[in-house]
Every structure is written in C-alpha cells, then in structure tokens.
Amino acid sequence: MSVLFRCTSTLAQGVNLPIRYLVVSSTFQAGQEISTRDFHNLIGRAGRAGYHTEGSVIFADTDVFDKRNNFHERWRWQRAMHLLDFTNTEDCASSLLDLISPFDFTELNVDAIQFIANPAGYRQSCIDVGNQNAIGISSLLDQMGYKEALIEAIESYFLSYLKDNPNAPQTFFDDLAQGTLAYFLSDYDQKQKLRAAFSFIASRVLSVPEDKRQFFGKSLLGLKNLFLIENWLDENWSEVAQAQSSNELLVICWPLLFQLNNNKMLLKIKPENVILDFTKLWISGSSYTDLRSYLDQSGAYYQAGSQRRNIKMDHVVDLADGALSFDSMLYVGAIADVAEGKGLDGDLLELLRSLQTRLKLGLSNSLEIWLYSQGYVDREVCKTLGSVLNGQGVNSDVFDYDILKTYHQVVSECISKFPSYFSG
C-alpha cells in the first residue's frame, strides 16, 4: 500500500520515517532559504537500509529545471545544485549565538547587549535617531525583531521554570547559560556576552511578582506580550465579562489579537478589515474553497512589497493554518491563562478555551471538536459526521460520549465515503 505524507520540513527532519520519494515544494523555510545542513537531514529520510535501498529527491517546482539556462531565472537551479552538494554543509551552530551577534548595520552605532537589556527602549531610541538623521533603519528593525523573538523564547522558559521551581537559586540562570551549546561553541568574549544576556533577561523575569509567575509561566509568550494582555484585560474587563459566546469574545478580543499577531501572512492580506470576517468563517467550519471565495469577493489581495497580487489557495491555507490555527490560538490561550490567574468567571473562561480550540481546529461546535479528539483528525470528516449525527437527533452541544457506539452503523456508512484511514 502506498501512503502519501505531507508535512513541514521541520517535522520531516525529526521523524524517523523511511520514504521512497522526497518531494521538495520549496527551498525556503519560514521565509528564509533552507540551510544545506537541514536539507541534508531531509534527504536522509529517502532511501533507508531495510526499507527502500534507493530514494529520490524531486523538486516540484518545474521552473528549477525548465529555466536553468535563463540568465534571470537560473538561480533556482544553482540553488538546488548547491543544496545537493554535501561539501556545502554549514558548521554546527546555535541560535543563541544570533542573540549576541553584532547587528549587521553600519549607519548607526548599535550594540546587541544594550538592546537585550532594554529591547523596547533601545529600539525607540534607534527609531528617533534614524528619523532625526533621515536614516532608513528597516533592516535594523528586522534584525531587532529576530533577536526579540529569541529573547521572548528565553523569557518564556525562565517563567515556566520559576513557576515550577519558585525557590530556584540565583545562580541557576548563569549556570544555564554556561551549559548551552552556544557557550561551548563561543570564544571568551562571546561567553561573557552570553552570560550578560542571560543575566539581563533573568533580571526582568525575576522582577515579576511571584503570584503572576504562576499564570505567566503557563503561556509561551514573553514578558512584553504578557503585560500587554494583562493591561488589556484590566481595561476591557467589563466588556469581556458580558460576552455570551465565543463568537462575541472573538470580536471583543480581535483588536488585541491583531496587535499581538506578527504572522507575515496576516499582515500581508489587505485590506485588514477582511481578516476578522475570514476568522469568523474559519471557526464556523467553512472550507478552504469557501474561505478563498470570500477573500476574492471581498476584493482582498496579497501585498508583496509594492505589488498587489491575487489571492492563491496557498495564502488561504497559510492564513488559516498558520496565523489563526497556530498563532492566534496561542494568543487566545495566553489571554485565558492570564484571565484565569486574575480570577475570571469560570463560564467566561470556558468560552475563551472554546474559542482557542475552535481557532486551532476551524470547527464550529462541541460535537465536531469532540469527534476530532476521537481520532477523526480532518475538518471535513468531522463536519460531515457531525451533520449525520445531528440528523439522528444528536445535539451539537450536549451529547452522550457513547454516540459512536450507539450509532455505529450510521457512523460506519458515513466514514466509508472517506479514505480507509478514518475507518481503522
């Protein structure tokens, strides 16, 4: 039996899955060119001893080969050849070294450690100096954004650790820095910078009151966004408390979610006002085809630099599965964590958790979500099966967990129309 798996390059590298064919749809990973080392990890999945003694790597973009002799387009072919050459493999490295590495920007005198000490203040001072001297600093701001993402990841880990280890010794963070791969790979100067970076980040985390660490540490966010969420909840508590459904909560929380979410696809779909209605359709269970039709009918477009491009299905999938199902779901979860820590009413907390799950799965009611949790991990299968069970009198919000046994024959007939995977 032949089985087709489609997954991200990151997942493919981490799963010990022997395959016959590796289909490479793009040599870009998260907006950046995939490294030669990562690519070789990928092709290591194809052709494994004991399974397939040979494996094939297929570049799905036909332009790679067809335009290999075109002066302006041959870069794709050259890039593919570069990736296939094992002599081009990069040295083993650590992303923590990117945190302390100097900024690649010569127009201003900028210091990475000073930025780590006070990201928001240092960024604003650079913006002010750039405006005063008519210096474009967009590339510098991009680099700061990357470093800040690393800072937030470290803050999140520190918060999580302190949540479970409130009596951790003061030396823990310095010992942690000295135990990293980055520290092992560093020279003396880099080692001192790494320890200083961890010290600055630890100081900010330790300044958080202990009672807040208990719910801050549950989320995967950094301090800046957590304090933003907390302040927003304080200012909008009465409005949040009046919400009667997860749909209402979505509308109330949307300005905050849009402010928190830096997903590139979310920011490139214009006009911005179509995204909220797109999200409403997503959590109501609309198909990807219907979602694309909505964007087309709304006059939406993809902003690529100065160009306006037509919406493609890839844009729809990235917006739904990335910006909403992952990023926005994560932020709603953080809102729920902070709200729970601040004593939000249990029913409202349940609505927030419901919104979080609906954003993650793109499903509209408790029955469909429950079916997903039972192993029917496909939106269309859950929607169809839910509709069939509704026809048998099953309520979408209140139902018996034995319904799959009770309506076994009906369920089997419904599932038989889908791939056999769902009948197992």
C-alpha positions as CSV (number, residue, x, y, z in Angstrom):
1,M,0.0,0.0,0.0
2,S,1.4,3.4,-1.0
3,V,1.0,6.2,1.6
4,L,1.5,9.9,0.9
5,F,2.7,12.1,3.8
6,R,2.7,15.9,3.6
7,C,4.4,17.7,6.4
8,T,6.7,20.6,7.2
9,S,10.4,20.3,6.6
10,T,11.0,20.7,10.4
11,L,8.7,17.7,11.1
12,A,10.2,15.7,8.3
13,Q,13.7,16.1,9.8
14,G,12.6,15.0,13.3
15,V,10.5,11.9,12.3
16,N,12.4,8.7,11.7
17,L,10.3,7.8,8.7
18,P,11.7,5.9,5.8
19,I,10.4,7.1,2.4
20,R,10.9,6.3,-1.2
21,Y,10.3,9.8,-2.7
22,L,11.0,13.2,-1.1
23,V,9.0,16.0,-2.9
24,V,10.5,19.4,-2.2
25,S,7.9,22.1,-3.0
26,S,10.2,25.0,-2.0
27,T,13.8,25.5,-0.8
28,F,12.5,28.2,1.5
29,Q,11.7,27.6,5.2
30,A,9.8,30.2,7.3
31,G,10.6,32.9,4.7
32,Q,14.3,32.0,4.6
33,E,16.3,29.7,2.4
34,I,16.7,26.3,4.0
35,S,20.2,25.6,5.1
36,T,22.3,22.9,3.4
37,R,22.5,21.0,6.7
38,D,18.7,21.0,7.1
39,F,18.3,19.9,3.5
40,H,20.6,17.0,4.0
41,N,18.6,16.0,7.1
42,L,15.6,15.9,4.9
43,I,17.1,13.8,2.1
44,G,18.3,11.4,4.7
45,R,14.7,10.3,5.0
46,A,14.7,8.9,1.5
47,G,16.3,5.5,0.8
48,R,16.8,3.8,4.2
49,A,18.5,0.4,4.8
50,G,15.9,-2.3,5.4
51,Y,13.2,-0.4,3.6
52,H,14.0,1.4,0.3
53,T,17.6,0.9,-0.7
54,E,17.1,3.8,-3.1
55,G,15.4,7.2,-2.7
56,S,14.5,10.0,-5.0
57,V,14.5,13.7,-4.3
58,I,12.0,15.6,-6.5
59,F,11.9,19.3,-6.9
60,A,8.3,20.0,-7.5
61,D,8.8,23.5,-9.0
62,T,9.2,22.8,-12.7
63,D,11.0,26.1,-13.2
64,V,14.0,24.7,-11.4
65,F,14.9,22.6,-14.4
66,D,13.0,24.3,-17.2
67,K,14.6,27.7,-16.6
68,R,18.1,26.5,-15.7
69,N,19.6,28.3,-18.8
70,N,17.6,31.5,-18.3
71,F,20.0,34.2,-17.1
72,H,17.5,35.8,-14.7
73,E,15.8,32.5,-13.5
74,R,18.7,30.1,-13.3
75,W,19.3,30.9,-9.6
76,R,16.8,28.2,-8.7
77,W,18.8,25.5,-10.5
78,Q,22.0,26.8,-9.0
79,R,20.4,26.8,-5.5
80,A,19.3,23.2,-6.0
81,M,22.7,22.1,-7.0
82,H,24.2,23.9,-4.1
83,L,21.9,22.1,-1.7
84,L,22.7,18.7,-3.1
85,D,26.5,19.2,-2.7
86,F,27.5,17.7,0.6
87,T,30.6,19.8,0.7
88,N,28.5,22.9,1.3
89,T,27.1,21.8,4.7
90,E,27.3,24.5,7.3
91,D,29.1,24.1,10.6
92,C,27.0,23.1,13.6
93,A,25.7,26.3,15.3
94,S,23.3,27.6,17.9
95,S,20.6,30.2,17.5
96,L,21.6,31.6,20.9
97,L,24.7,33.0,19.2
98,D,22.4,35.0,17.0
99,L,21.1,36.7,20.1
100,I,24.5,38.2,21.0
101,S,25.9,38.6,17.5
102,P,26.5,42.2,16.3
103,F,23.8,43.9,14.3
104,D,24.6,44.0,10.6
105,F,24.0,47.7,10.3
106,T,26.7,50.3,9.8
107,E,24.7,53.6,9.6
108,L,24.2,53.7,13.4
109,N,26.4,52.6,16.3
110,V,24.2,49.8,17.8
111,D,25.0,47.3,20.5
112,A,23.3,43.9,20.9
113,I,23.8,43.7,24.6
114,Q,22.3,47.1,25.2
115,F,19.4,46.0,23.1
116,I,18.9,42.9,25.2
117,A,19.0,44.9,28.4
118,N,16.1,47.1,27.2
119,P,14.6,46.0,23.8
120,A,11.7,48.5,23.7
121,G,13.6,51.5,24.8
122,Y,16.7,50.8,22.7
123,R,14.5,50.2,19.6
124,Q,12.7,53.5,20.1
125,S,16.0,55.4,20.6
126,C,17.2,54.0,17.3
127,I,14.0,55.0,15.6
128,D,14.3,58.5,16.9
129,V,17.9,58.8,15.8
130,G,17.1,57.4,12.4
131,N,14.2,59.9,12.0
132,Q,16.4,62.8,13.1
133,N,19.1,62.0,10.6
134,A,17.0,60.7,7.7
135,I,18.5,57.2,8.0
136,G,16.4,54.2,6.9
137,I,16.5,51.5,9.6
138,S,14.0,48.9,8.4
139,S,16.7,46.3,8.1
140,L,17.9,47.1,11.6
141,L,14.3,46.8,12.9
142,D,14.0,43.4,11.2
143,Q,17.1,42.2,13.0
144,M,15.8,43.5,16.3
145,G,12.6,41.7,15.7
146,Y,14.5,38.4,15.3
147,K,16.6,39.0,18.4
148,E,13.5,39.9,20.4
149,A,11.8,36.7,19.4
150,L,14.8,34.8,20.8
151,I,14.6,37.0,24.0
152,E,10.9,36.2,24.4
153,A,11.6,32.4,24.0
154,I,14.1,32.6,26.8
155,E,11.8,34.7,29.0
156,S,9.0,32.1,28.4
157,Y,11.3,29.3,29.5
158,F,12.5,31.2,32.6
159,L,8.9,31.9,33.6
160,S,7.9,28.3,33.1
161,Y,10.9,27.2,35.2
162,L,10.2,29.6,38.0
163,K,6.5,28.6,38.1
164,D,7.6,25.0,39.0
165,N,10.7,26.0,40.9
166,P,9.9,29.1,42.9
167,N,13.0,28.6,45.1
168,A,15.5,28.3,42.3
169,P,18.9,29.7,43.3
170,Q,20.2,33.0,41.9
171,T,23.0,31.1,40.2
172,F,20.6,28.9,38.1
173,F,20.4,31.3,35.1
174,D,24.2,31.8,34.9
175,D,24.7,28.0,35.2
176,L,22.1,27.5,32.5
177,A,24.0,29.9,30.2
178,Q,27.2,28.1,30.8
179,G,25.6,24.8,30.0
180,T,24.3,25.7,26.5
181,L,25.8,24.6,23.1
182,A,26.2,28.3,22.3
183,Y,28.5,28.7,25.3
184,F,30.5,25.6,24.3
185,L,31.0,27.0,20.8
186,S,31.9,30.5,21.9
187,D,35.2,32.3,22.4
188,Y,35.9,34.1,25.6
189,D,34.2,37.4,24.6
190,Q,31.1,35.6,23.3
191,K,30.9,33.6,26.5
192,Q,30.8,36.8,28.6
193,K,28.2,38.4,26.3
194,L,26.0,35.3,26.6
195,R,26.2,35.3,30.4
196,A,25.4,39.0,30.4
197,A,22.4,38.4,28.1
198,F,21.0,35.7,30.4
199,S,21.6,38.0,33.4
200,F,19.6,40.9,31.9
201,I,16.7,38.6,30.8
202,A,16.7,36.8,34.2
203,S,16.5,40.2,36.0
204,R,13.4,41.1,34.1
205,V,11.8,37.8,34.8
206,L,12.7,37.8,38.5
207,S,11.1,41.3,38.8
208,V,7.7,39.7,38.0
209,P,5.7,39.2,41.3
210,E,5.6,35.6,42.3
211,D,1.8,35.4,42.2
212,K,1.9,36.4,38.5
213,R,4.6,33.9,37.6
214,Q,2.1,31.1,38.3
215,F,-0.1,32.1,35.3
216,F,2.5,33.9,33.2
217,G,4.6,30.7,33.2
218,K,1.7,28.7,31.6
219,S,1.9,30.6,28.4
220,L,4.5,30.5,25.7
221,L,4.9,34.3,25.4
222,G,7.5,36.8,26.5
223,L,7.0,39.5,29.2
224,K,6.1,42.3,26.8
225,N,3.1,40.5,25.3
226,L,2.0,39.1,28.7
227,F,2.0,42.5,30.3
228,L,0.1,43.8,27.2
229,I,-2.5,41.1,27.7
230,E,-2.8,41.8,31.4
231,N,-3.2,45.6,30.9
232,W,-5.8,45.0,28.1
233,L,-7.8,42.7,30.4
234,D,-7.8,45.3,33.1
235,E,-9.1,48.0,30.7
236,N,-11.7,45.7,29.0
237,W,-12.7,43.5,31.9
238,S,-16.4,44.6,31.9
239,E,-16.8,44.1,28.2
240,V,-15.2,40.7,28.3
241,A,-17.4,39.7,31.3
242,Q,-20.6,40.5,29.3
243,A,-19.7,38.1,26.4
244,Q,-22.3,35.4,25.9
245,S,-20.5,33.3,23.3
246,S,-17.0,32.5,21.9
247,N,-18.0,34.4,18.8
248,E,-18.6,37.5,20.8
249,L,-15.3,37.0,22.6
250,L,-13.6,36.8,19.2
251,V,-14.9,40.2,18.2
252,I,-14.1,41.7,21.6
253,C,-10.5,40.3,21.6
254,W,-9.8,40.9,18.0
255,P,-8.0,44.3,18.3
256,L,-5.7,42.7,20.9
257,L,-5.1,39.6,18.8
258,F,-4.3,41.7,15.7
259,Q,-1.9,43.7,17.8
260,L,-0.2,40.6,19.1
261,N,0.0,38.6,15.9
262,N,3.1,39.3,13.8
263,N,2.3,36.5,11.3
264,K,3.5,37.7,7.9
265,M,0.6,36.3,6.0
266,L,-1.8,38.0,8.4
267,L,-0.1,41.3,7.8
268,K,0.1,40.9,4.0
269,I,-3.5,40.2,3.3
270,K,-5.2,43.5,2.6
271,P,-7.5,45.3,3.4
272,E,-7.1,44.4,7.1
273,N,-10.9,44.5,7.8
274,V,-11.4,41.3,5.8
275,I,-9.4,39.2,8.3
276,L,-12.0,39.3,11.1
277,D,-14.8,38.0,8.9
278,F,-12.3,35.4,7.5
279,T,-11.7,34.3,11.1
280,K,-15.4,34.1,11.8
281,L,-15.8,31.8,8.7
282,W,-12.9,29.7,9.8
283,I,-14.3,28.9,13.2
284,S,-17.7,28.3,11.7
285,G,-16.1,25.4,9.7
286,S,-16.0,27.0,6.3
287,S,-13.9,25.0,3.8
288,Y,-10.7,26.4,2.3
289,T,-12.5,26.8,-1.0
290,D,-15.3,28.9,0.6
291,L,-12.6,30.9,2.5
292,R,-10.9,31.7,-0.7
293,S,-14.2,32.7,-2.4
294,Y,-14.9,35.1,0.5
295,L,-11.5,36.8,0.0
296,D,-12.0,37.1,-3.7
297,Q,-15.5,38.5,-3.4
298,S,-14.2,41.0,-0.7
299,G,-11.6,42.4,-3.1
300,A,-8.8,41.2,-0.9
301,Y,-5.3,40.9,-2.2
302,Y,-1.8,39.8,-1.2
303,Q,0.6,42.8,-0.6
304,A,4.1,41.8,-1.9
305,G,6.2,44.9,-1.4
306,S,4.7,47.5,-3.7
307,Q,2.8,44.9,-5.7
308,R,-0.8,43.7,-5.3
309,R,-1.2,40.0,-6.1
310,N,-4.3,37.9,-6.4
311,I,-5.2,35.6,-3.5
312,K,-4.0,32.0,-4.0
313,M,-5.0,28.9,-2.2
314,D,-1.6,28.8,-0.5
315,H,-2.3,32.2,1.0
316,V,-5.7,30.9,2.3
317,V,-4.1,27.8,3.9
318,D,-1.2,29.8,5.4
319,L,-3.6,32.3,6.8
320,A,-6.0,29.7,8.3
321,D,-3.5,27.1,9.5
322,G,-0.7,29.5,10.5
323,A,-2.0,32.9,11.5
324,L,-5.2,31.6,13.0
325,S,-4.9,27.9,13.9
326,F,-1.4,28.4,15.5
327,D,-0.5,32.0,16.3
328,S,-4.0,33.4,17.2
329,M,-4.8,30.2,19.1
330,L,-1.6,30.6,21.1
331,Y,-2.5,34.2,22.0
332,V,-6.1,33.3,23.0
333,G,-4.6,30.6,25.2
334,A,-2.4,33.2,26.8
335,I,-5.4,35.5,27.3
336,A,-7.2,32.6,29.0
337,D,-4.2,31.9,31.2
338,V,-3.8,35.5,32.4
339,A,-7.6,35.8,32.8
340,E,-7.7,32.6,34.9
341,G,-4.9,33.9,37.1
342,K,-6.8,37.2,37.6
343,G,-10.0,35.3,38.7
344,L,-12.2,35.5,35.5
345,D,-15.6,33.8,35.9
346,G,-15.5,30.1,35.1
347,D,-18.1,30.2,32.4
348,L,-16.3,33.0,30.6
349,L,-13.0,31.1,30.9
350,E,-14.7,28.1,29.3
351,L,-15.8,30.4,26.4
352,L,-12.2,31.5,26.0
353,R,-11.0,28.0,25.9
354,S,-13.7,27.1,23.4
355,L,-12.6,30.0,21.2
356,Q,-9.0,28.7,21.5
357,T,-10.0,25.2,20.4
358,R,-12.2,26.5,17.5
359,L,-9.3,28.7,16.2
360,K,-7.0,25.7,16.4
361,L,-9.3,23.3,14.6
362,G,-11.5,25.5,12.5
363,L,-14.7,23.8,13.7
364,S,-17.9,25.3,14.9
365,N,-19.3,23.3,17.8
366,S,-18.6,20.9,20.6
367,L,-19.7,17.8,18.7
368,E,-17.3,18.4,15.8
369,I,-14.5,19.2,18.2
370,W,-15.1,16.0,20.2
371,L,-15.2,13.9,17.1
372,Y,-11.8,15.4,16.2
373,S,-10.5,14.4,19.6
374,Q,-11.7,10.8,18.9
375,G,-9.3,10.4,16.0
376,Y,-11.2,11.8,13.1
377,V,-8.5,14.4,12.5
378,D,-9.9,16.1,9.5
379,R,-12.2,19.1,9.4
380,E,-14.4,17.8,6.6
381,V,-14.8,14.4,8.2
382,C,-15.8,15.9,11.5
383,K,-18.3,18.3,9.8
384,T,-19.9,15.6,7.7
385,L,-20.0,13.1,10.6
386,G,-21.4,15.8,12.9
387,S,-24.1,16.6,10.4
388,V,-25.1,12.9,10.1
389,L,-25.3,12.5,13.9
390,N,-27.4,15.7,14.0
391,G,-29.8,14.0,11.6
392,Q,-30.1,11.2,14.2
393,G,-31.2,13.7,16.8
394,V,-27.8,14.2,18.5
395,N,-27.4,17.7,19.9
396,S,-24.2,19.5,18.9
397,D,-23.6,21.0,22.3
398,V,-25.0,18.3,24.7
399,F,-24.5,14.7,23.8
400,D,-23.6,11.3,25.2
401,Y,-20.0,10.2,24.7
402,D,-21.2,6.7,23.7
403,I,-22.8,8.1,20.5
404,L,-20.1,6.4,18.3
405,K,-21.2,3.1,19.7
406,T,-24.9,3.9,19.7
407,Y,-24.9,5.0,16.1
408,H,-22.1,2.6,15.0
409,Q,-23.9,1.6,11.7
410,V,-24.6,5.2,10.7
411,V,-21.1,6.3,11.5
412,S,-19.6,3.4,9.6
413,E,-21.7,4.2,6.5
414,C,-20.7,7.8,6.7
415,I,-16.9,7.1,7.2
416,S,-16.9,4.6,4.3
417,K,-17.1,7.5,1.9
418,F,-13.7,8.8,3.1
419,P,-10.2,7.3,2.9
420,S,-9.9,4.0,4.7
421,Y,-7.6,5.7,7.3
422,F,-10.6,7.0,9.1
423,S,-12.2,3.6,9.3
424,G,-9.4,2.0,11.2
